[in-house]
XYZ file of C-alpha atoms in Angstrom:
761
model
C 68.146 -65.274 -82.299
C 67.649 -62.896 -85.220
C 70.261 -60.163 -85.698
C 68.905 -56.448 -85.756
C 68.686 -56.422 -89.509
C 66.950 -59.659 -89.876
C 64.220 -58.729 -87.117
C 63.592 -55.312 -88.913
C 63.522 -56.868 -92.270
C 60.990 -59.518 -90.852
C 58.867 -56.792 -89.287
C 58.890 -54.745 -92.595
C 58.037 -57.703 -94.777
C 54.900 -58.365 -92.586
C 53.200 -55.121 -93.178
C 55.216 -53.517 -90.220
C 52.574 -54.756 -87.637
C 53.746 -57.946 -85.805
C 53.393 -59.396 -82.438
C 56.378 -60.856 -80.414
C 54.966 -64.371 -80.399
C 54.940 -64.170 -84.298
C 58.574 -63.157 -84.336
C 59.178 -66.050 -81.921
C 57.489 -68.489 -83.978
C 59.093 -67.542 -87.268
C 62.373 -67.945 -85.907
C 61.967 -70.851 -83.998
C 62.930 -69.349 -80.646
C 62.726 -71.557 -77.423
C 60.846 -70.128 -74.296
C 64.285 -69.499 -72.613
C 65.226 -67.168 -75.495
C 62.196 -65.025 -75.230
C 63.540 -62.609 -72.625
C 66.773 -62.233 -74.905
C 64.141 -61.316 -77.859
C 62.325 -58.843 -75.587
C 65.568 -57.119 -74.650
C 66.502 -56.770 -78.483
C 63.035 -55.474 -79.064
C 63.357 -52.987 -76.157
C 66.833 -51.639 -77.659
C 65.405 -51.104 -81.048
C 62.283 -49.276 -79.550
C 64.586 -47.020 -77.663
C 66.833 -46.460 -80.794
C 63.689 -45.492 -82.684
C 63.852 -48.232 -85.078
C 60.762 -50.073 -83.822
C 57.534 -48.619 -82.281
C 54.642 -50.136 -80.036
C 51.288 -50.215 -81.309
C 49.169 -52.059 -78.716
C 50.833 -55.291 -78.237
C 52.475 -55.278 -81.725
C 55.457 -53.608 -82.921
C 55.973 -51.771 -86.306
C 58.601 -50.180 -88.045
C 58.118 -46.369 -87.628
C 56.699 -45.108 -90.855
C 55.039 -48.619 -91.756
C 51.322 -48.862 -92.072
C 48.935 -51.043 -90.020
C 46.793 -54.130 -91.414
C 43.757 -51.563 -91.916
C 44.483 -48.193 -92.886
C 41.940 -45.118 -92.870
C 42.613 -43.146 -96.233
C 41.763 -40.347 -98.360
C 41.970 -40.879 -102.125
C 43.903 -38.044 -103.612
C 44.931 -38.706 -106.896
C 45.527 -41.079 -109.936
C 48.790 -42.509 -111.277
C 49.829 -42.596 -114.930
C 47.992 -46.039 -115.474
C 44.864 -44.420 -114.054
C 44.775 -46.177 -110.643
C 43.381 -44.131 -107.611
C 46.015 -43.279 -105.095
C 45.398 -42.732 -101.383
C 47.273 -41.231 -98.512
C 46.767 -42.338 -94.909
C 44.501 -40.003 -92.798
C 46.818 -40.265 -89.722
C 50.595 -40.028 -90.357
C 53.588 -38.832 -88.518
C 55.522 -36.297 -90.539
C 58.757 -37.226 -88.715
C 58.858 -39.997 -90.729
C 58.836 -38.159 -93.985
C 56.006 -37.684 -96.607
C 52.868 -39.877 -96.028
C 53.324 -42.933 -98.484
C 50.814 -43.204 -101.659
C 48.882 -46.439 -101.568
C 47.216 -47.927 -104.990
C 43.511 -48.281 -104.359
C 42.545 -51.924 -105.217
C 38.807 -52.100 -105.922
C 37.264 -55.583 -105.637
C 35.344 -56.653 -108.604
C 32.335 -58.027 -106.632
C 31.722 -55.449 -103.896
C 28.505 -54.149 -102.452
C 30.331 -51.047 -101.672
C 29.701 -48.002 -104.013
C 32.756 -47.242 -106.284
C 35.261 -44.835 -104.627
C 36.232 -41.724 -106.466
C 38.716 -38.777 -105.966
C 38.534 -37.183 -102.530
C 36.686 -40.012 -100.993
C 37.617 -41.360 -97.493
C 38.120 -45.237 -97.502
C 38.893 -47.971 -95.327
C 41.674 -50.027 -97.000
C 43.112 -53.693 -95.995
C 46.678 -53.485 -96.861
C 48.388 -56.397 -99.077
C 51.816 -57.351 -99.781
C 53.631 -54.656 -101.678
C 54.292 -55.056 -105.402
C 57.608 -53.670 -107.147
C 57.976 -51.549 -104.088
C 54.258 -50.042 -104.379
C 51.678 -50.288 -101.565
C 48.425 -51.688 -102.379
C 45.270 -51.533 -100.314
C 41.925 -53.291 -101.044
C 38.691 -51.315 -100.241
C 36.785 -52.585 -97.350
C 34.466 -49.644 -97.139
C 33.986 -46.273 -98.461
C 33.588 -44.370 -95.294
C 32.665 -40.878 -96.560
C 32.070 -39.592 -100.352
C 33.805 -36.574 -101.447
C 32.032 -33.327 -100.461
C 31.886 -31.904 -104.015
C 29.364 -29.075 -102.518
C 30.111 -26.508 -100.233
C 27.913 -25.456 -97.148
C 27.133 -21.964 -96.016
C 24.579 -19.296 -94.917
C 22.747 -17.619 -97.707
C 22.361 -13.844 -97.457
C 20.113 -12.366 -99.954
C 20.809 -9.113 -101.929
C 17.796 -6.558 -102.324
C 17.765 -7.093 -106.122
C 18.062 -10.814 -106.131
C 21.180 -13.172 -105.936
C 23.311 -12.955 -102.772
C 26.118 -14.126 -100.864
C 27.286 -17.189 -98.947
C 28.908 -17.006 -95.739
C 31.000 -20.166 -94.963
C 30.261 -22.260 -91.779
C 33.962 -23.483 -91.791
C 36.513 -21.558 -89.676
C 39.078 -22.322 -92.398
C 37.260 -20.438 -94.808
C 36.146 -17.336 -92.810
C 36.463 -14.291 -95.046
C 36.222 -16.248 -98.235
C 32.858 -15.538 -99.245
C 30.904 -16.764 -102.383
C 28.906 -14.631 -104.791
C 25.406 -16.174 -105.848
C 24.231 -14.859 -109.159
C 20.470 -13.556 -109.549
C 18.489 -16.658 -110.942
C 21.076 -19.160 -108.954
C 19.380 -18.962 -105.523
C 16.794 -21.724 -106.114
C 14.339 -20.149 -103.891
C 16.745 -19.888 -100.950
C 15.609 -17.460 -98.211
C 17.826 -15.191 -96.125
C 19.433 -17.143 -93.240
C 18.953 -20.468 -94.864
C 21.696 -23.043 -94.530
C 22.354 -24.170 -98.204
C 24.584 -26.545 -100.211
C 26.311 -24.820 -103.230
C 28.206 -25.901 -106.411
C 30.963 -23.713 -107.412
C 30.441 -22.150 -110.955
C 32.813 -21.130 -113.551
C 35.093 -18.350 -111.962
C 35.637 -15.127 -113.451
C 39.098 -13.313 -112.947
C 38.084 -10.694 -110.855
C 35.627 -10.439 -107.979
C 34.342 -13.088 -105.652
C 34.038 -16.793 -106.555
C 30.511 -17.514 -108.085
C 28.572 -20.496 -106.767
C 25.050 -22.109 -107.515
C 22.606 -23.090 -104.814
C 22.091 -26.859 -104.984
C 19.825 -27.546 -101.943
C 18.051 -25.651 -99.103
C 19.065 -27.682 -95.932
C 16.970 -25.481 -93.404
C 16.520 -22.122 -91.865
C 18.686 -20.783 -88.946
C 16.011 -18.713 -87.825
C 14.208 -21.616 -86.571
C 14.815 -23.549 -83.196
C 17.615 -26.003 -83.236
C 19.089 -24.674 -85.964
C 22.646 -24.470 -84.867
C 23.207 -28.435 -84.460
C 21.673 -28.621 -88.410
C 24.870 -26.934 -89.369
C 27.153 -29.526 -87.804
C 24.894 -32.564 -89.072
C 25.121 -31.378 -92.547
C 28.808 -30.446 -92.340
C 29.822 -33.831 -91.127
C 27.289 -35.790 -93.187
C 25.711 -37.273 -90.129
C 22.923 -39.571 -91.082
C 19.723 -38.008 -89.402
C 16.741 -39.122 -91.096
C 15.879 -42.884 -90.785
C 15.113 -44.621 -94.165
C 11.567 -46.128 -94.485
C 12.788 -49.746 -94.197
C 14.481 -48.872 -90.935
C 11.320 -47.257 -89.490
C 9.207 -50.248 -90.961
C 11.610 -52.806 -89.043
C 11.025 -50.633 -85.769
C 7.499 -50.613 -85.909
C 7.314 -54.477 -86.551
C 9.090 -55.020 -83.308
C 6.908 -56.375 -80.486
C 7.703 -56.396 -76.791
C 9.730 -59.399 -75.573
C 8.312 -61.903 -73.173
C 9.503 -64.230 -70.588
C 9.800 -67.022 -72.827
C 13.559 -68.408 -72.676
C 14.414 -65.801 -70.165
C 15.046 -65.777 -66.486
C 12.233 -64.115 -64.669
C 13.610 -61.267 -62.403
C 10.825 -58.951 -62.222
C 10.891 -59.207 -58.363
C 14.310 -57.798 -58.086
C 13.929 -54.036 -57.300
C 16.425 -52.763 -60.004
C 16.351 -48.819 -60.151
C 17.722 -46.695 -62.896
C 19.718 -43.559 -61.886
C 20.078 -40.943 -64.665
C 19.865 -37.187 -65.757
C 16.665 -35.730 -64.926
C 16.020 -35.035 -68.712
C 17.147 -38.552 -69.787
C 14.487 -40.093 -72.444
C 15.925 -43.625 -72.546
C 17.103 -45.569 -69.473
C 19.435 -48.408 -70.639
C 20.800 -49.503 -67.353
C 19.718 -50.408 -63.823
C 21.502 -51.313 -60.747
C 20.931 -53.258 -57.437
C 23.072 -54.398 -54.448
C 22.746 -56.669 -51.467
C 25.264 -57.811 -49.011
C 26.637 -61.152 -49.520
C 25.757 -63.446 -46.884
C 28.392 -66.151 -47.964
C 31.008 -63.368 -48.036
C 31.063 -61.075 -44.937
C 31.918 -57.612 -45.988
C 31.364 -58.333 -49.601
C 28.399 -57.658 -51.971
C 26.559 -59.006 -54.900
C 25.977 -56.200 -57.438
C 23.633 -56.526 -60.431
C 23.851 -54.441 -63.613
C 20.989 -54.838 -66.123
C 21.391 -53.337 -69.656
C 18.538 -53.100 -71.980
C 18.392 -56.250 -74.326
C 18.771 -54.361 -77.800
C 19.955 -57.461 -79.466
C 16.347 -59.006 -79.074
C 15.218 -56.141 -81.480
C 18.229 -55.487 -83.780
C 18.959 -58.634 -85.600
C 22.419 -58.985 -87.608
C 21.964 -57.904 -91.157
C 18.668 -56.445 -90.483
C 17.629 -52.851 -91.996
C 17.818 -51.595 -88.364
C 21.158 -53.320 -87.952
C 22.825 -51.931 -90.961
C 21.559 -48.265 -90.114
C 22.921 -48.553 -86.748
C 26.511 -49.700 -87.996
C 26.285 -46.776 -90.621
C 25.559 -44.303 -87.660
C 27.997 -46.025 -85.299
C 26.605 -43.905 -82.183
C 24.357 -41.470 -81.094
C 25.253 -37.744 -81.424
C 24.443 -35.547 -78.394
C 23.745 -31.906 -79.197
C 22.910 -29.228 -76.610
C 19.653 -28.766 -78.408
C 18.776 -32.247 -79.782
C 20.011 -35.848 -80.280
C 20.559 -37.860 -83.246
C 19.953 -41.421 -82.259
C 21.598 -44.367 -83.409
C 18.366 -46.354 -83.434
C 14.654 -45.256 -83.930
C 12.644 -43.917 -80.788
C 10.447 -46.947 -81.150
C 13.365 -49.060 -80.162
C 15.488 -46.681 -77.930
C 12.836 -44.636 -76.046
C 10.050 -47.258 -76.024
C 10.758 -50.963 -76.335
C 14.356 -50.988 -74.874
C 14.006 -48.104 -72.344
C 13.904 -49.638 -68.688
C 10.832 -47.550 -67.600
C 9.587 -48.042 -63.964
C 7.046 -50.760 -63.442
C 7.062 -52.003 -66.962
C 8.361 -55.336 -68.175
C 11.587 -54.994 -70.301
C 14.116 -57.644 -71.525
C 17.751 -57.063 -70.338
C 21.087 -58.751 -70.400
C 22.253 -58.726 -66.769
C 25.572 -59.369 -65.167
C 25.722 -60.489 -61.276
C 28.998 -59.342 -59.943
C 30.375 -60.953 -56.766
C 32.452 -58.166 -54.883
C 34.985 -59.181 -52.048
C 35.461 -57.051 -48.909
C 38.497 -55.443 -50.634
C 36.319 -54.184 -53.502
C 37.699 -56.456 -56.118
C 35.451 -58.445 -58.254
C 35.928 -62.306 -57.352
C 33.434 -63.886 -59.662
C 30.425 -62.908 -62.303
C 27.735 -64.397 -64.345
C 25.662 -63.280 -67.157
C 21.885 -63.632 -67.678
C 19.204 -62.944 -70.073
C 16.365 -61.825 -67.869
C 12.819 -60.189 -68.149
C 12.978 -57.204 -65.491
C 10.638 -54.626 -64.049
C 12.414 -51.401 -63.042
C 11.159 -50.374 -59.248
C 11.835 -46.724 -59.896
C 13.203 -44.060 -62.137
C 15.829 -41.880 -60.168
C 17.825 -38.711 -61.000
C 21.483 -38.365 -59.663
C 20.635 -35.565 -57.212
C 17.574 -37.187 -56.226
C 19.250 -40.314 -55.224
C 21.995 -38.373 -53.658
C 19.877 -36.192 -51.554
C 18.061 -39.423 -50.263
C 21.343 -40.659 -48.927
C 22.111 -37.203 -47.617
C 19.003 -37.225 -45.630
C 16.499 -35.555 -47.700
C 14.080 -38.193 -49.248
C 10.938 -37.640 -51.254
C 8.027 -39.947 -51.813
C 9.836 -41.984 -54.620
C 13.008 -42.513 -52.571
C 11.769 -42.845 -49.055
C 10.328 -46.272 -49.479
C 13.666 -47.415 -51.308
C 16.019 -45.864 -49.015
C 16.740 -48.721 -46.489
C 16.338 -51.625 -48.844
C 17.828 -50.227 -52.260
C 19.909 -47.156 -52.111
C 21.718 -47.601 -48.696
C 23.029 -51.060 -49.854
C 23.887 -49.342 -53.263
C 26.023 -46.792 -51.562
C 27.638 -49.439 -49.151
C 28.728 -51.522 -52.230
C 30.157 -48.444 -53.983
C 32.411 -47.807 -50.851
C 33.521 -51.292 -50.941
C 34.187 -51.073 -54.796
C 36.040 -47.832 -54.504
C 38.727 -49.462 -52.208
C 39.857 -51.450 -55.236
C 39.459 -48.386 -57.653
C 41.760 -46.451 -55.402
C 44.390 -49.312 -55.394
C 44.219 -49.627 -58.982
C 44.779 -45.979 -59.612
C 43.229 -44.981 -62.912
C 44.256 -41.617 -64.584
C 42.546 -39.327 -62.354
C 42.674 -35.776 -64.109
C 40.452 -32.995 -62.661
C 39.271 -31.130 -65.684
C 35.455 -30.083 -65.132
C 33.082 -30.217 -67.773
C 30.580 -27.331 -68.566
C 27.128 -27.694 -69.562
C 25.041 -25.322 -71.852
C 21.555 -24.363 -70.363
C 19.527 -23.455 -73.404
C 16.176 -21.170 -73.542
C 13.242 -22.131 -75.147
C 14.216 -20.669 -78.519
C 17.467 -22.837 -78.547
C 19.860 -19.907 -77.542
C 22.295 -20.197 -74.512
C 20.722 -19.000 -71.387
C 23.841 -19.791 -69.198
C 26.751 -22.178 -68.819
C 27.050 -24.480 -65.650
C 29.437 -26.773 -64.329
C 27.344 -29.574 -62.894
C 28.160 -30.917 -59.549
C 30.027 -34.096 -59.532
C 28.066 -36.396 -56.950
C 28.918 -39.849 -55.347
C 25.756 -40.959 -57.375
C 27.614 -40.406 -60.608
C 30.722 -41.890 -59.385
C 28.908 -45.011 -58.209
C 27.098 -45.556 -61.408
C 30.258 -45.107 -63.424
C 32.191 -47.640 -61.338
C 29.628 -50.368 -61.548
C 29.369 -49.816 -65.201
C 33.244 -50.193 -65.454
C 33.021 -53.506 -63.565
C 30.442 -54.617 -65.921
C 32.407 -53.837 -68.847
C 35.322 -55.762 -67.390
C 33.095 -58.705 -66.998
C 31.914 -58.638 -70.493
C 35.711 -58.811 -71.826
C 36.452 -61.585 -69.306
C 33.667 -63.839 -70.493
C 33.905 -63.437 -74.227
C 37.851 -63.845 -73.976
C 37.206 -67.221 -71.814
C 34.556 -68.303 -74.255
C 36.875 -67.654 -77.165
C 34.161 -65.466 -78.669
C 35.459 -62.566 -80.839
C 34.605 -59.183 -79.607
C 35.314 -55.511 -79.985
C 37.584 -54.211 -77.115
C 37.590 -50.325 -75.927
C 41.233 -49.981 -76.069
C 43.530 -47.222 -75.036
C 47.366 -47.309 -75.641
C 49.862 -45.532 -73.147
C 51.446 -42.297 -74.301
C 54.282 -42.713 -77.025
C 57.954 -42.293 -76.017
C 58.052 -39.208 -78.043
C 55.125 -37.670 -75.978
C 56.549 -38.859 -72.693
C 59.950 -37.075 -73.692
C 58.037 -33.950 -74.602
C 55.952 -34.000 -71.285
C 59.209 -34.546 -69.399
C 60.810 -31.671 -70.737
C 57.963 -29.466 -69.983
C 57.544 -30.496 -66.579
C 61.340 -29.610 -66.056
C 60.512 -26.037 -66.438
C 58.053 -26.347 -63.775
C 60.719 -28.231 -61.531
C 58.567 -31.349 -61.553
C 60.375 -34.631 -62.298
C 58.975 -37.424 -64.269
C 61.321 -40.112 -64.410
C 62.937 -41.681 -67.773
C 61.248 -44.963 -68.145
C 60.052 -46.920 -71.425
C 56.764 -47.579 -69.704
C 54.607 -45.397 -67.402
C 51.696 -45.991 -65.406
C 48.654 -43.933 -64.452
C 49.798 -43.859 -60.946
C 52.935 -41.962 -61.986
C 50.704 -39.261 -63.534
C 48.342 -39.221 -60.584
C 51.261 -38.531 -58.244
C 52.420 -35.578 -60.421
C 48.792 -34.206 -60.296
C 48.613 -34.546 -56.417
C 51.639 -32.344 -56.169
C 49.982 -29.209 -58.086
C 46.665 -29.585 -56.472
C 45.466 -26.152 -55.314
C 48.616 -24.359 -57.019
C 48.386 -21.897 -60.069
C 49.911 -24.347 -62.207
C 47.114 -27.139 -61.613
C 45.153 -26.399 -64.765
C 48.131 -26.318 -66.796
C 49.533 -29.567 -65.622
C 46.314 -31.374 -66.099
C 45.940 -29.806 -69.540
C 49.257 -30.829 -70.654
C 48.980 -34.513 -69.277
C 45.823 -34.984 -71.069
C 47.437 -33.923 -74.444
C 50.075 -36.396 -73.876
C 47.680 -39.280 -73.971
C 46.578 -41.458 -76.690
C 43.078 -41.552 -77.964
C 41.031 -44.332 -76.971
C 39.399 -46.339 -79.690
C 37.634 -49.520 -80.688
C 39.696 -52.657 -81.686
C 39.433 -56.184 -82.387
C 42.742 -56.721 -80.717
C 43.428 -56.288 -77.086
C 46.035 -53.896 -75.951
C 44.536 -52.905 -72.614
C 43.007 -49.660 -71.482
C 45.793 -47.371 -70.026
C 43.566 -44.665 -68.598
C 41.487 -46.892 -66.592
C 44.376 -49.134 -65.845
C 42.760 -52.222 -66.881
C 44.083 -55.289 -68.974
C 40.977 -56.025 -70.819
C 37.996 -53.745 -71.322
C 34.883 -53.685 -73.591
C 31.833 -51.476 -73.733
C 28.816 -53.377 -72.804
C 26.453 -50.985 -71.035
C 25.074 -48.839 -73.738
C 23.685 -50.601 -76.577
C 21.064 -48.025 -77.191
C 23.658 -45.624 -78.364
C 26.785 -47.310 -79.340
C 27.036 -50.250 -81.965
C 30.398 -51.573 -80.057
C 28.164 -52.367 -77.069
C 25.430 -54.160 -79.374
C 28.379 -56.204 -80.741
C 29.375 -57.377 -77.398
C 25.914 -58.190 -76.449
C 25.648 -60.422 -79.289
C 28.799 -62.014 -78.439
C 27.517 -62.728 -74.869
C 24.143 -64.147 -76.186
C 26.257 -66.422 -78.529
C 28.952 -67.513 -75.626
C 25.760 -68.299 -73.363
C 24.044 -69.888 -76.215
C 21.087 -67.649 -75.117
C 19.257 -67.310 -78.293
C 19.618 -67.220 -82.061
C 19.912 -63.671 -82.244
C 23.501 -63.768 -80.927
C 26.966 -62.956 -83.027
C 26.799 -64.773 -86.348
C 28.922 -68.128 -86.428
C 30.874 -66.634 -89.533
C 31.964 -63.587 -87.571
C 35.804 -63.366 -87.570
C 38.318 -61.098 -85.797
C 39.213 -59.595 -89.180
C 35.214 -58.605 -89.669
C 35.440 -57.068 -86.208
C 38.520 -55.233 -86.998
C 36.703 -53.386 -90.105
C 33.851 -52.819 -87.880
C 35.835 -51.400 -85.060
C 37.763 -49.112 -87.609
C 34.442 -47.679 -88.920
C 32.823 -46.911 -85.796
C 35.870 -45.398 -84.234
C 35.596 -43.030 -87.188
C 31.971 -42.338 -86.434
C 32.762 -41.470 -82.893
C 35.459 -38.816 -83.756
C 32.800 -37.515 -86.150
C 30.306 -37.276 -83.461
C 32.871 -35.686 -81.139
C 33.936 -32.955 -83.660
C 30.256 -32.169 -84.567
C 29.294 -31.867 -80.939
C 32.269 -29.561 -80.000
C 31.635 -27.211 -83.080
C 27.885 -26.933 -82.172
C 28.815 -25.784 -78.591
C 31.170 -23.407 -80.109
C 28.592 -21.909 -82.481
C 26.153 -21.517 -79.709
C 28.545 -19.759 -77.514
C 29.707 -17.443 -80.249
C 25.973 -16.589 -80.933
C 25.497 -15.931 -77.189
C 28.769 -13.571 -77.053
C 28.138 -12.030 -80.475
C 26.565 -8.747 -78.889
C 29.255 -8.381 -76.341
C 32.040 -7.064 -78.773
C 34.336 -4.926 -76.672
C 33.704 -6.724 -73.422
C 36.500 -7.969 -71.423
C 36.591 -11.511 -69.820
C 38.812 -13.541 -67.204
C 40.504 -16.509 -69.125
C 43.181 -19.150 -69.353
C 45.601 -19.660 -72.077
C 44.631 -23.158 -73.380
C 46.912 -23.596 -76.209
C 49.824 -22.033 -77.909
C 51.030 -22.058 -81.576
C 53.325 -19.838 -84.041
C 50.254 -18.345 -85.084
C 48.977 -17.176 -81.679
C 47.190 -18.081 -78.512
C 44.160 -20.086 -77.800
C 42.104 -18.957 -74.738
C 39.437 -20.585 -72.733
C 36.940 -18.085 -70.884
C 36.174 -18.709 -67.306
C 32.751 -18.186 -67.190
C 31.336 -19.819 -70.378
C 34.416 -22.012 -71.176
C 34.389 -20.642 -74.721
C 37.325 -21.161 -76.921
C 38.880 -18.133 -78.763
C 42.014 -17.322 -80.456
C 44.585 -14.462 -80.031
C 46.663 -13.760 -83.081
C 50.448 -13.319 -82.462
C 50.375 -10.257 -84.423
C 48.354 -8.531 -81.887
C 50.328 -9.237 -78.979
C 52.733 -6.223 -79.300
C 55.649 -4.873 -81.483
C 57.815 -7.629 -80.228
C 58.355 -10.750 -82.279
C 57.030 -13.783 -80.424
C 58.484 -17.286 -80.964
C 56.995 -20.525 -80.134
C 58.736 -22.526 -77.480
C 57.523 -25.978 -77.894
C 59.303 -27.064 -74.627
C 57.613 -24.426 -72.602
C 54.426 -24.335 -74.480
C 54.667 -20.670 -74.766
C 55.034 -17.756 -77.000
C 58.122 -15.630 -76.139
C 58.952 -11.958 -77.065
C 62.485 -12.092 -78.735
C 63.548 -8.601 -77.257
C 61.588 -8.441 -73.985
C 61.378 -11.992 -73.146
C 57.828 -11.761 -72.269
C 56.463 -15.176 -72.026
C 52.621 -16.156 -72.445
C 52.353 -19.906 -71.500
C 49.317 -22.239 -71.520
C 47.770 -22.188 -68.115
C 48.506 -18.574 -67.400
C 45.573 -16.467 -66.068
C 44.779 -13.417 -68.484
C 42.296 -10.835 -69.123
C 41.163 -10.493 -72.756
C 38.878 -8.154 -74.864
C 36.288 -9.727 -77.458
C 37.274 -8.332 -80.853
C 35.159 -10.250 -83.179
C 32.596 -12.970 -83.219
C 31.768 -15.245 -86.282
C 28.634 -17.235 -84.835
C 28.041 -19.050 -87.924
C 31.641 -20.694 -87.854
C 31.775 -20.688 -83.852
C 35.053 -18.472 -83.884
C 35.802 -15.783 -81.524
C 38.808 -13.340 -81.783
C 40.356 -11.744 -78.763
C 42.887 -9.180 -77.796
C 45.155 -9.912 -74.885
C 44.928 -7.259 -72.013
C 47.267 -8.971 -69.669
C 51.142 -8.645 -69.271
C 53.047 -11.822 -69.631
C 55.604 -13.186 -67.229
C 59.244 -12.367 -68.142
C 61.918 -15.022 -68.533
C 64.188 -14.840 -65.022
C 61.555 -12.976 -63.205
C 62.066 -9.457 -64.553
C 62.051 -7.692 -67.879
C 65.271 -8.006 -69.716
C 66.526 -7.169 -73.448
C 67.071 -10.118 -75.748
C 69.860 -8.327 -77.493
C 71.875 -5.115 -77.353
C 69.689 -3.736 -80.223
C 66.220 -4.926 -78.691
C 64.898 -1.478 -78.205
C 62.144 -0.668 -75.409
C 60.338 -3.248 -73.445
C 56.897 -3.914 -74.195
C 55.256 -1.384 -72.026
C 56.455 1.421 -74.456
C 54.631 0.128 -77.366
C 50.871 0.518 -77.949
C 48.635 -2.654 -78.777
C 49.096 -3.337 -82.312
C 45.705 -2.400 -84.084
C 44.169 -3.956 -87.423
C 41.693 -2.312 -89.577
C 38.699 -4.671 -90.130
C 38.013 -7.931 -88.856
C 40.377 -10.724 -88.898
C 40.150 -14.125 -87.717
C 42.809 -16.397 -86.375
C 43.259 -20.014 -88.083
C 40.985 -22.738 -86.945
C 41.973 -24.251 -83.495
C 42.965 -27.861 -83.941
C 40.820 -30.469 -82.051
C 41.200 -29.484 -78.430
C 41.627 -32.238 -76.092
C 38.582 -31.867 -73.872
C 37.381 -33.633 -70.910
C 36.472 -37.482 -71.149
C 33.083 -37.338 -72.754
C 30.316 -37.567 -70.443
C 26.920 -38.935 -71.202
C 24.104 -39.375 -68.487
C 26.463 -38.154 -65.810
C 29.202 -40.835 -66.442
C 32.695 -40.556 -67.925
C 32.958 -42.091 -71.359
C 36.433 -43.708 -71.320
């Protein structure tokens, strides 16, 4: 057995990212010694000397094999230096990495402030070195803003970023480049004067904010989201011809149906179920997914653009698709009564709801009907229409019966069951907000969601069994640090979370059940959500904690997610079902690079979608300055409180300096701001009343004043010290002259993304 020091030295020397089997092989351990090795690793983990990353361990502060990094500087030798994007500051300052640029690379040469994907090599003379795999994002040498014209030429630039609120730029006369008032523009900073506003020159007009769909245009340009298809990509799409039944199984007589939101333009999945005569009480469920791989072949212009985009981006007022409409809305959309190619999985479900077998097939299908969620649910509830009436007995009732069976296994599996309703914006014809609704969560949604999860599991199992490389949808469990913080917080609510190195979703579910219907229900749901890790794409399988599944891959949406297209190609290769499958030269290392890149595009899309919603709601509320709203405190920091309005879900900020003339300290354990003298406490989850003080629609920022009194430690007002002075009720609210905006709220953990009425896990 290795000693503690030998084990740590080995992990460190291998880039700080090794699996237990690598350690056992390196030290020549026998099978009967693996339990002792496991105990030693647990001991090091508990001491903080080792940490878990999926199924691998690393020395805290060490970097994984593939790193997303920002180029920050040059060293004395002129080499570019990069810092990892994600780094735990508890381990000190982020390390600097020498950027190694391959001589023969198709990638553009990286430069200062670019974001790159690096493959870490062996350190040289104590210096970390990373070879460039891909330039993820070129530096923004320009700033974006809204041009406001001055009467006699020139004007000002209003920043679109919350971080830069109040930092306007001046555009001299002659530097406007024909920009009109209200245009979104890209500007370049000019040589600055000692006094006055910084000056800038308009470099590009990006669009007018007076037009429809202009708000999402801001996010598209702010995040550099590709939204115009190059001519070569459109030419590829136009050359595509409908697939035929050649080399496919003909399933056109099977009455598959699509069930989607009423406004869906593309239909990429269809379902069918029948009782299984060979398995009393069981069912055969069929899930058919559009065969995008038949049209988007590896290495084509379509494929390169899809990888660059990574996924479709869904804004309230538009969609930026991963694939051109010729593919996504036409050839690959499973329209009713039209022949379409698909990749189908036939799932055999036992009486207990568990999947006992499955098989994949490359088919030609013909959808029997296009249904909306509410339409399908209404038919089951006794209100049929001319479309659902003929399908009720033969199609819909068997589907719901199969779901009732599958739900038994889901309930036994106990995935993480957070109760965080998602709001949806309903827009007017001019693109502004009409109202905000919380769509009803129907059994129709849950049914499709559960069938898709089963199909995704089957895809991962098949590719593993066939030893075909794939991209997993992976979700690690909470870190020990987050569990410790959560445990401490729950103690303040007299809720116990047992101490353990590992935890299952069922543990969180039991806690959530305790608070159903109580005042702290929303609070506990939010805090448990924030304790979770973020799901990502990975070539290495470390399971899906939230769904409580050992293996999971995205298979069901290849129209809008590149990861699903890769899985489709893997299945085609594994089944030997065509020449358009995963290329033979594809390796796990290559897929690790793809997974890292599309994880970045997914986070980019989430940020852009969230910011667009913030801007639309800020526009909606801009004429309600001075109005009061019911809200909940959704976050607390040293700088102040974040609040979410009950009616619209809008996020806003209450600066700590406006809470009163007490001094408020942030208590991380209680997730609250607490007054030094009065003991007044404002904690996340508290219901409050707030007044809107300022709205910055362009940046999507709202600032509020808190009208509600907080709780008091010990249940009553009390002075913190002998010289504390009077309680808060004796002080007027602090006022400020002129507008003031709080700092930009960090990425607010939202509910799991839901597209087409189903949870995106």
